[in-house]
Coordinates of C-alpha atoms and ligand atoms in Angstrom, one line a residue:
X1 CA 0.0 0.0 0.0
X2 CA 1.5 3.4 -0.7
X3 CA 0.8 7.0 1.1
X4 CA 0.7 9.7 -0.2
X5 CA 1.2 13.3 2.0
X6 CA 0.0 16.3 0.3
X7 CA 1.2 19.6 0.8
X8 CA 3.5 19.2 3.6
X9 CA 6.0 22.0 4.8
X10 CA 8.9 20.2 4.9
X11 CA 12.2 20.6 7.2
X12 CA 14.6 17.8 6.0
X13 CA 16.1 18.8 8.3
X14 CA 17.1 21.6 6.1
X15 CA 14.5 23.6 5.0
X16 CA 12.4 22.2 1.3
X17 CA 9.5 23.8 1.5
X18 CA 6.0 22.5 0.1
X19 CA 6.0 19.4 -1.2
X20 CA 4.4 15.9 -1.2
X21 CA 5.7 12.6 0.0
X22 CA 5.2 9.5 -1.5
X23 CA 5.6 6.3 1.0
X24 CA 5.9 2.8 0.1
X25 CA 5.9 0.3 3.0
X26 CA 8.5 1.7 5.1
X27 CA 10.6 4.2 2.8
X28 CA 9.8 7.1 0.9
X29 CA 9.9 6.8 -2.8
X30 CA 9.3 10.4 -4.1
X31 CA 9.1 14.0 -2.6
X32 CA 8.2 16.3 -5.7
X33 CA 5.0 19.5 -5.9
X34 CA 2.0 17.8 -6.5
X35 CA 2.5 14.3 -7.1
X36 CA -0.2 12.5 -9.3
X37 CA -1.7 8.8 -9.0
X38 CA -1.8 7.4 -12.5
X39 CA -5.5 5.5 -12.2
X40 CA -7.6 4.3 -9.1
X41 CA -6.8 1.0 -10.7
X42 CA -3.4 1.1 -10.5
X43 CA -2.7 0.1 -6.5
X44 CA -4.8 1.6 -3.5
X45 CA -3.2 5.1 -2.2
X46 CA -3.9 6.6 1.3
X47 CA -4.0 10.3 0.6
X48 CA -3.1 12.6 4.0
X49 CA -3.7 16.1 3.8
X50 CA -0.8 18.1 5.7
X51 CA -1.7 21.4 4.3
X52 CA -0.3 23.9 7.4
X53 CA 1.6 21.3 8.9
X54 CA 5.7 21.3 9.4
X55 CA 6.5 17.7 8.5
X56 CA 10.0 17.0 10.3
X57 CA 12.4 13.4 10.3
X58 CA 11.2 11.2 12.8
X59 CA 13.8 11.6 15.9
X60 CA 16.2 9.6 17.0
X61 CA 17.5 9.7 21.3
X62 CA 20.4 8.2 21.6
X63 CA 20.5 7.8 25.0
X64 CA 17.7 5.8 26.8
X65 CA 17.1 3.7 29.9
X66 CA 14.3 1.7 27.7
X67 CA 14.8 -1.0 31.2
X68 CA 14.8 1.6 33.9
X69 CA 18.4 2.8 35.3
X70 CA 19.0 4.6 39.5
X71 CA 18.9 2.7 42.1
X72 CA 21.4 5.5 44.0
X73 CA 18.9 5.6 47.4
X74 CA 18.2 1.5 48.1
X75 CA 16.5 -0.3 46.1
X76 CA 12.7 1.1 45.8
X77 CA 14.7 4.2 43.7
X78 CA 15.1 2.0 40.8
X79 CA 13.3 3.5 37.9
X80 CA 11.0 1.6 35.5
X81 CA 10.8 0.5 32.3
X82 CA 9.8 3.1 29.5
X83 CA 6.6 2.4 27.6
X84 CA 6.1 2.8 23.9
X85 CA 3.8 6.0 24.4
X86 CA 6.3 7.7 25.6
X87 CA 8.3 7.4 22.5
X88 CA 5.0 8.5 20.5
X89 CA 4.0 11.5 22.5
X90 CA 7.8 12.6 22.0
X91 CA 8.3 12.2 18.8
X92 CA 10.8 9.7 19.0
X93 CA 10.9 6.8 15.8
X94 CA 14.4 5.3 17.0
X95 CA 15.9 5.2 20.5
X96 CA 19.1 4.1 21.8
X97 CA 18.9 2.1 25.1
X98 CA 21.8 1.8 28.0
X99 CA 22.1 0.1 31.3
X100 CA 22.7 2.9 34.2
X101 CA 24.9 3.1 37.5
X102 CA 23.1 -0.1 38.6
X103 CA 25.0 -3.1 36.2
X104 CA 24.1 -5.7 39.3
X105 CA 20.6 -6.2 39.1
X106 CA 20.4 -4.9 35.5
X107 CA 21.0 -7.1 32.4
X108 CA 22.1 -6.6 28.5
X109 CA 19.9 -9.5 27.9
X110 CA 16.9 -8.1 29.4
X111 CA 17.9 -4.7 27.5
X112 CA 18.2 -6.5 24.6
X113 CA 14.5 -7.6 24.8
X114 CA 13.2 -4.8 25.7
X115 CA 14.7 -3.2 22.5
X116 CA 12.8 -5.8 20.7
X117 CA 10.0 -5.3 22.4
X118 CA 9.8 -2.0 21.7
X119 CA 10.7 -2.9 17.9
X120 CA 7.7 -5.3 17.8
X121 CA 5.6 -2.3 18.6
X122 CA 6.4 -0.1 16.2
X123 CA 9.7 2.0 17.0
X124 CA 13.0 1.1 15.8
X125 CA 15.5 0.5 19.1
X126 CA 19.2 0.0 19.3
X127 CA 21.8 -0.8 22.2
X128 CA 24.5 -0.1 23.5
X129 CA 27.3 -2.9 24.8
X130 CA 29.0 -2.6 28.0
X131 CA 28.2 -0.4 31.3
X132 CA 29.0 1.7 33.8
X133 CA 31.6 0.3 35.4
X134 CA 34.7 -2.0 34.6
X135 CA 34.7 -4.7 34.7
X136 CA 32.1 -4.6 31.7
X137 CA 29.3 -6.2 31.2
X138 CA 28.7 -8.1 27.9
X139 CA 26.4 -10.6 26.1
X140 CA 29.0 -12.4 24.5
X141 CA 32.0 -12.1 26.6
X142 CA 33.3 -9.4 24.8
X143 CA 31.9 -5.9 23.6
X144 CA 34.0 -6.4 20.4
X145 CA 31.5 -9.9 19.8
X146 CA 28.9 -8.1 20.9
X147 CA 28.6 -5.3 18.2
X148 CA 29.7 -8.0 15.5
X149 CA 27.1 -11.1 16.4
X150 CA 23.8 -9.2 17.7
X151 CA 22.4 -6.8 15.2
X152 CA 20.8 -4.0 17.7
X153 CA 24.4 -3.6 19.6
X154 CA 25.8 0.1 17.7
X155 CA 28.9 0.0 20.0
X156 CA 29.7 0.6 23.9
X157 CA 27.7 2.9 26.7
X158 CA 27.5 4.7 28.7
X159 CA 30.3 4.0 30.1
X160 CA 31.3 6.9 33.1
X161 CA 34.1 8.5 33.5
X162 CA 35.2 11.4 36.5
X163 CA 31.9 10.6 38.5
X164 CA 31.8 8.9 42.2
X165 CA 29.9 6.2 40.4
X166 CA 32.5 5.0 38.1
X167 CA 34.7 2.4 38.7
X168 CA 37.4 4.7 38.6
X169 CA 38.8 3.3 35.1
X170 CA 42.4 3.2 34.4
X171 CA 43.8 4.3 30.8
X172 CA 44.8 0.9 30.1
X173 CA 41.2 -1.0 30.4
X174 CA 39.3 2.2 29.1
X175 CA 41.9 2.1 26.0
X176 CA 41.2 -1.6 25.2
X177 CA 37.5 -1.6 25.4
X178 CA 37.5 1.3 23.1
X179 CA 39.9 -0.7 20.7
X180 CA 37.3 -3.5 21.0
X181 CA 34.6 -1.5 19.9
X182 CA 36.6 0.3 16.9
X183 CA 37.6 -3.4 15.3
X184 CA 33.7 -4.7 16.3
X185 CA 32.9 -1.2 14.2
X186 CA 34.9 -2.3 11.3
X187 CA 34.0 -6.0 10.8
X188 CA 30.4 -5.1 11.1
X189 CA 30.5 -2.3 9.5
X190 CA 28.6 -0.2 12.2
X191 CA 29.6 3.1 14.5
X192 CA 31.5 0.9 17.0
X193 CA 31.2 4.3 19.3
X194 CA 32.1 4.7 22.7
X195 CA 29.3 6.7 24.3
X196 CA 31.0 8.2 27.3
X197 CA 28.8 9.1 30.8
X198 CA 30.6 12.3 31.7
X199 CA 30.3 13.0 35.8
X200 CA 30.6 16.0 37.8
X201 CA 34.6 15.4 38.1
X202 CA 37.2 17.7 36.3
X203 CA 39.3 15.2 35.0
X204 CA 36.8 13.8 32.2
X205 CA 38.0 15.9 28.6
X206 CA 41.7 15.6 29.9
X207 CA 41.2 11.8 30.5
X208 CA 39.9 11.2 27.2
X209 CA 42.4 13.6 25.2
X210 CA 45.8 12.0 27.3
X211 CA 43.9 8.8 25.6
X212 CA 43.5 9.6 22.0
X213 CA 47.0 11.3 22.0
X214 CA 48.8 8.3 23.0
X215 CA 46.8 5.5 20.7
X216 CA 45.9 5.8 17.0
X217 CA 42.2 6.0 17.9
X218 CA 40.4 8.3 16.8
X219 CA 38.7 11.2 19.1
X220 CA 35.5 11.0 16.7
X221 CA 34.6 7.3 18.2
X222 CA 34.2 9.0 21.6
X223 CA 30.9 10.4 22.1
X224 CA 31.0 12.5 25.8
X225 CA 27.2 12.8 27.1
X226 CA 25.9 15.4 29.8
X227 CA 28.3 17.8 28.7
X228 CA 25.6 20.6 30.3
X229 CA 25.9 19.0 33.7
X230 CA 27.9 22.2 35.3
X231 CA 29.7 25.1 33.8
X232 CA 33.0 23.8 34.1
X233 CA 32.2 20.8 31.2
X234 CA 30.6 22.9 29.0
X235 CA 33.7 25.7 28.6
X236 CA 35.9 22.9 28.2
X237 CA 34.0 21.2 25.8
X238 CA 35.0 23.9 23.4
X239 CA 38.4 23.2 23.4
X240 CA 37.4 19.3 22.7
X241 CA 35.7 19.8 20.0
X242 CA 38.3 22.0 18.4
X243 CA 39.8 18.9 18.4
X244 CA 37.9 17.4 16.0
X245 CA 35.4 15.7 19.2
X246 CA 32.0 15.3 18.6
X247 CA 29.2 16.3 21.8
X248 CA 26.1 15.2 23.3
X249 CA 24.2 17.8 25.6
X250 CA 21.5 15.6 27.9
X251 CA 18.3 17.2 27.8
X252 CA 17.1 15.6 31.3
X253 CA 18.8 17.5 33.7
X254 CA 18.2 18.6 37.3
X255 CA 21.3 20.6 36.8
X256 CA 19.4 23.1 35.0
X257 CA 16.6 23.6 37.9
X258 CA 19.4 25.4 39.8
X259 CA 20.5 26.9 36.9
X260 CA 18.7 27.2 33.7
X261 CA 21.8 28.1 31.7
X262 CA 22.4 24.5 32.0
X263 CA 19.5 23.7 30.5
X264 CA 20.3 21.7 26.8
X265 CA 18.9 24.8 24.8
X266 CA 20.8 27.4 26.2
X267 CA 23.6 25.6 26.6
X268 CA 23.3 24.9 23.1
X269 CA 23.2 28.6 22.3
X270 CA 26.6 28.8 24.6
X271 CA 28.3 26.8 22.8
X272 CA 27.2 28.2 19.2
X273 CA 28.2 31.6 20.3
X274 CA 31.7 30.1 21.2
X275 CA 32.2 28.9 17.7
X276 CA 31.2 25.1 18.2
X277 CA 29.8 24.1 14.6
X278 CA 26.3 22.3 14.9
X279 CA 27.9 19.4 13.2
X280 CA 29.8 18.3 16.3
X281 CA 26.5 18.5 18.6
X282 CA 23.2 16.1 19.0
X283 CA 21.2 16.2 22.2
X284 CA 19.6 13.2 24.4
X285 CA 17.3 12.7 26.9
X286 CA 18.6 10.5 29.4
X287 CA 14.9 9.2 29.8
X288 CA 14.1 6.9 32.6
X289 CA 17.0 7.3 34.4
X290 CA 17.2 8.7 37.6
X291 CA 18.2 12.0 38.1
X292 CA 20.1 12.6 42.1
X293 CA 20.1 15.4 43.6
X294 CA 23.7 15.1 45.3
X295 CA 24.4 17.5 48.2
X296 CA 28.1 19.1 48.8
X297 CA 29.2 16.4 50.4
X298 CA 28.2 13.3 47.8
X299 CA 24.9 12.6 49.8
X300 CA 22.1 11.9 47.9
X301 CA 18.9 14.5 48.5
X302 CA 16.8 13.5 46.7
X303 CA 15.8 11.5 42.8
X304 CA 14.5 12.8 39.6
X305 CA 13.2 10.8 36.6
X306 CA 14.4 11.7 33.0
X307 CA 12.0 12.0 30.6
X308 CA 12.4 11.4 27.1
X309 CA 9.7 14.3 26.2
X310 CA 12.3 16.6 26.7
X311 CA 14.4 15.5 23.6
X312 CA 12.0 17.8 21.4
X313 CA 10.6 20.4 24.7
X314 CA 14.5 21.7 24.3
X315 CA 14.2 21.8 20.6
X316 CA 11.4 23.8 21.3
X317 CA 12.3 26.4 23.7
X318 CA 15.8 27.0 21.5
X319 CA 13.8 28.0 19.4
X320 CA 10.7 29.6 20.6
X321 CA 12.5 31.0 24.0
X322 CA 16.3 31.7 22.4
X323 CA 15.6 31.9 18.7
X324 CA 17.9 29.6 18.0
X325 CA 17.3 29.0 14.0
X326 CA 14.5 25.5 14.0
X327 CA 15.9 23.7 10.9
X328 CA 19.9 24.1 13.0
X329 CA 18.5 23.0 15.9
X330 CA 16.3 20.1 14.7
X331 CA 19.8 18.8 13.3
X332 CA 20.7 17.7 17.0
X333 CA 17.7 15.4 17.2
X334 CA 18.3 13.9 13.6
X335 CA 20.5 14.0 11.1
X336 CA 23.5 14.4 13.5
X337 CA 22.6 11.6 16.1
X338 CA 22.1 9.4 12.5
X339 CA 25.2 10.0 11.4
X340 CA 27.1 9.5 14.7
X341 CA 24.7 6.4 15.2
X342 CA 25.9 5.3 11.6
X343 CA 22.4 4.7 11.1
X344 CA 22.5 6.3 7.4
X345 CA 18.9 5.3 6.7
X346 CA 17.0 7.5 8.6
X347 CA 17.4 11.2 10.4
X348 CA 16.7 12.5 7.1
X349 CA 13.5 13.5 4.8
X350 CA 14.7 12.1 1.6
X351 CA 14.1 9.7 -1.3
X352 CA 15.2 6.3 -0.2
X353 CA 15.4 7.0 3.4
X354 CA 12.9 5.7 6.4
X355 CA 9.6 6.7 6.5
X356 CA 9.7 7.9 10.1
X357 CA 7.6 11.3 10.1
X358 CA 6.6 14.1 12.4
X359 CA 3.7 15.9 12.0
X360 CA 3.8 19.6 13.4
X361 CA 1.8 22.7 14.4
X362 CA 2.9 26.0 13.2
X363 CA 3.7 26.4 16.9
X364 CA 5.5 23.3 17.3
X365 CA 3.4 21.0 18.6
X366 CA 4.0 17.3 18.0
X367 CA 0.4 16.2 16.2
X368 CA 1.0 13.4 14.3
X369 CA 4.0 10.1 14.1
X370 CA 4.6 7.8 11.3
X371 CA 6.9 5.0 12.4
X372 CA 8.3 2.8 9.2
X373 CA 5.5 4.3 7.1
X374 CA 2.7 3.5 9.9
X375 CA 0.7 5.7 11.4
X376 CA 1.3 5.2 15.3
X377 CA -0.5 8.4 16.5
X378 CA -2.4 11.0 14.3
X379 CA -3.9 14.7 15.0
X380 CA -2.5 13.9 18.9
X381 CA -4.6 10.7 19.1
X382 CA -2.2 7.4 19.8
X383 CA -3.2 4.9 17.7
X384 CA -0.9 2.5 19.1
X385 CA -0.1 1.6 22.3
X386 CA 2.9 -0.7 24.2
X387 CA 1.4 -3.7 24.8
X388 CA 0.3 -3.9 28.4
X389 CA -0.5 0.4 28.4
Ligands
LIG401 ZN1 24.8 8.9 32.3

């Protein structure tokens, strides 16, 4: 059965303007003005009028807890499992999942189902290899088998650095986990990136630079997350990426409730004034993990819940609140975590890509989803639901 969406305004992410979009199954096979069907007779042809509506790439959030994550304050802190309506009423068509500080009770095999789970109904989900803490957890035995042998696993994450929850990694284990993922990369031809949980410890950038100096890896297969977390990361992330690094601003923060410049979208606009290019950035939500609230003195006060809504909210209030320029800033939640994912498919409106859609209001709001050419919620109503929601 084809689609066929009339008159949408369309940001690719760059801006097209008005065209129509013609779907087959799960990828879109034309985007031209006014696209005619030949004859009735020739195959049936849903026809959606978008007329006034901004038709963006379905996003992608690289960063998920899709199994829950915390645990910092006993045992009843551990969050839950995300639900596939959360995914829809965000926008999001493909997530990445990660085990948080909690690799005891928490499983790759149970992350692993979830993600197809969630694929079953009706996102695309990836993994991530690996955790926290050395020594790492893997499916196989390795993270390098991993990202070969199971299709979902991209490459390694989170895996923390400079934070009291790390387990303090020396050079010499980080170095050979992230050689691991960089040959796993190469034989299976995927990112094989190292997605790096950045704490509130100074040490992080120099950590990683001292290691990409003194191997032939390459700084691009690090990807530092929660670069907004405090003032500190965020100046000297500009200095990383003028060396060729790539960034990930977390867009669930309780950082930012003490201090809204922390917050993703003004960060973002920090770092744009600085001279970062938009190339080197993507955001992520951090959704469903927890979120402590750490006094002075490393004592937890209190637990916060990430939610992966705000992947899109901080798109939003760049724009709306800093205006920040909407087709830039819709890069960070598509075409840039594609590219860094490797998942060349998707993250853009174009012919032989994805169909993974989001409908729009002139005033941003999130009306419609099509997930793999399938409508999963339209005009704000979900038409699919997880399972047991
Ligand atoms: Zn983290």
């Amino acid at each position: 059965m084809l689609k066929l969406i009339k008159k949408a305004n369309i940001y690719s992410p760059d801006y097209i303007g008005e065209r129509d979009i013609l779907i087959a199954k799960d990828t879109i096979i034309n985007i031209a003005s006014n696209i005619q069907i030949p004859d009735p007779s020739f195959c049936k042809v849903d026809i959606i009028d978008a007329s006034g509506k901004i038709v963006v790439p379905g996003f992608i959030d690289l960063h998920v807890h899709l199994i829950g994550g915390g645990g910092e304050g006993g045992f009843k802190t551990r969050t839950p499992e995300i639900q596939l309506s959360s995914f829809l009423k965000a926008g999001i068509t493909t997530a990445v999942g990660c085990i948080g500080t909690d690799s005891t009770s928490r499983h790759l095999t149970t992350l692993l189902a979830k993600a197809r789970g969630l694929e079953e109904e009706g996102i695309s989900t990836y993994i991530y290899t690996g955790s926290y803490q050395f020594p790492l957890q893997t499916i196989t035995g390795n993270c390098r088998d991993d990202i070969i042998l199971i299709e979902k696993v991209l490459g390694v994450g989170e895996v923390a650095i400079a934070d009291h929850r790390s387990s303090q990694p020396s050079a010499e284990e980080f170095r050979k986990m992230a050689a691991y993922a960089r040959v796993g990369g190469l034989l299976a031809n995927k990112a094989g990136i190292v997605h790096v949980h950045m704490g509130e410890g100074l040490e992080g950038f120099g950590f990683l630079l001292d290691l990409i100096e003194n191997t032939e890896l390459s700084i691009t297969q690090f990807l530092p997350t929660h670069i907004n977390r405090n003032k500190h990361l965020l100046k000297e992330s500009i200095e990383y990426v003028q060396r060729n690094g790539v960034i990930d601003l977390t867009t669930s923060s309780v950082s930012n409730i003490d201090d809204p410049d922390l917050s993703a979208g003004r960060s973002l606009g920090f770092l744009l004034d600085n001279g970062v290019p938009i190339s080197a950035l993507t955001f992520s939500s951090d959704g469903n993990g927890s979120l402590p609230i750490v006094d002075d003195n490393g004592k937890i006060e209190g637990l916060g819940i990430g939610s992966v809504s705000t992947l899109f909210n901080e798109v939003k209030k760049a724009v709306l609140e800093n205006e920040l320029e909407f087709a830039t800033v819709l890069k960070l939640i598509t075409s840039n975590p594609a590219e860094r994912l490797r998942l060349l498919d998707r993250g853009r409106i174009e012919v032989g890509k994805r169909a993974d859609l989001v409908f729009l209001s002139k005033k941003l709001d999130i009306s419609s989803i099509i997930s793999g050419g399938k409508f999963m919620m339209e005009e704000g109503k979900l038409i699919h639901k997880g399972t047991f929601e």
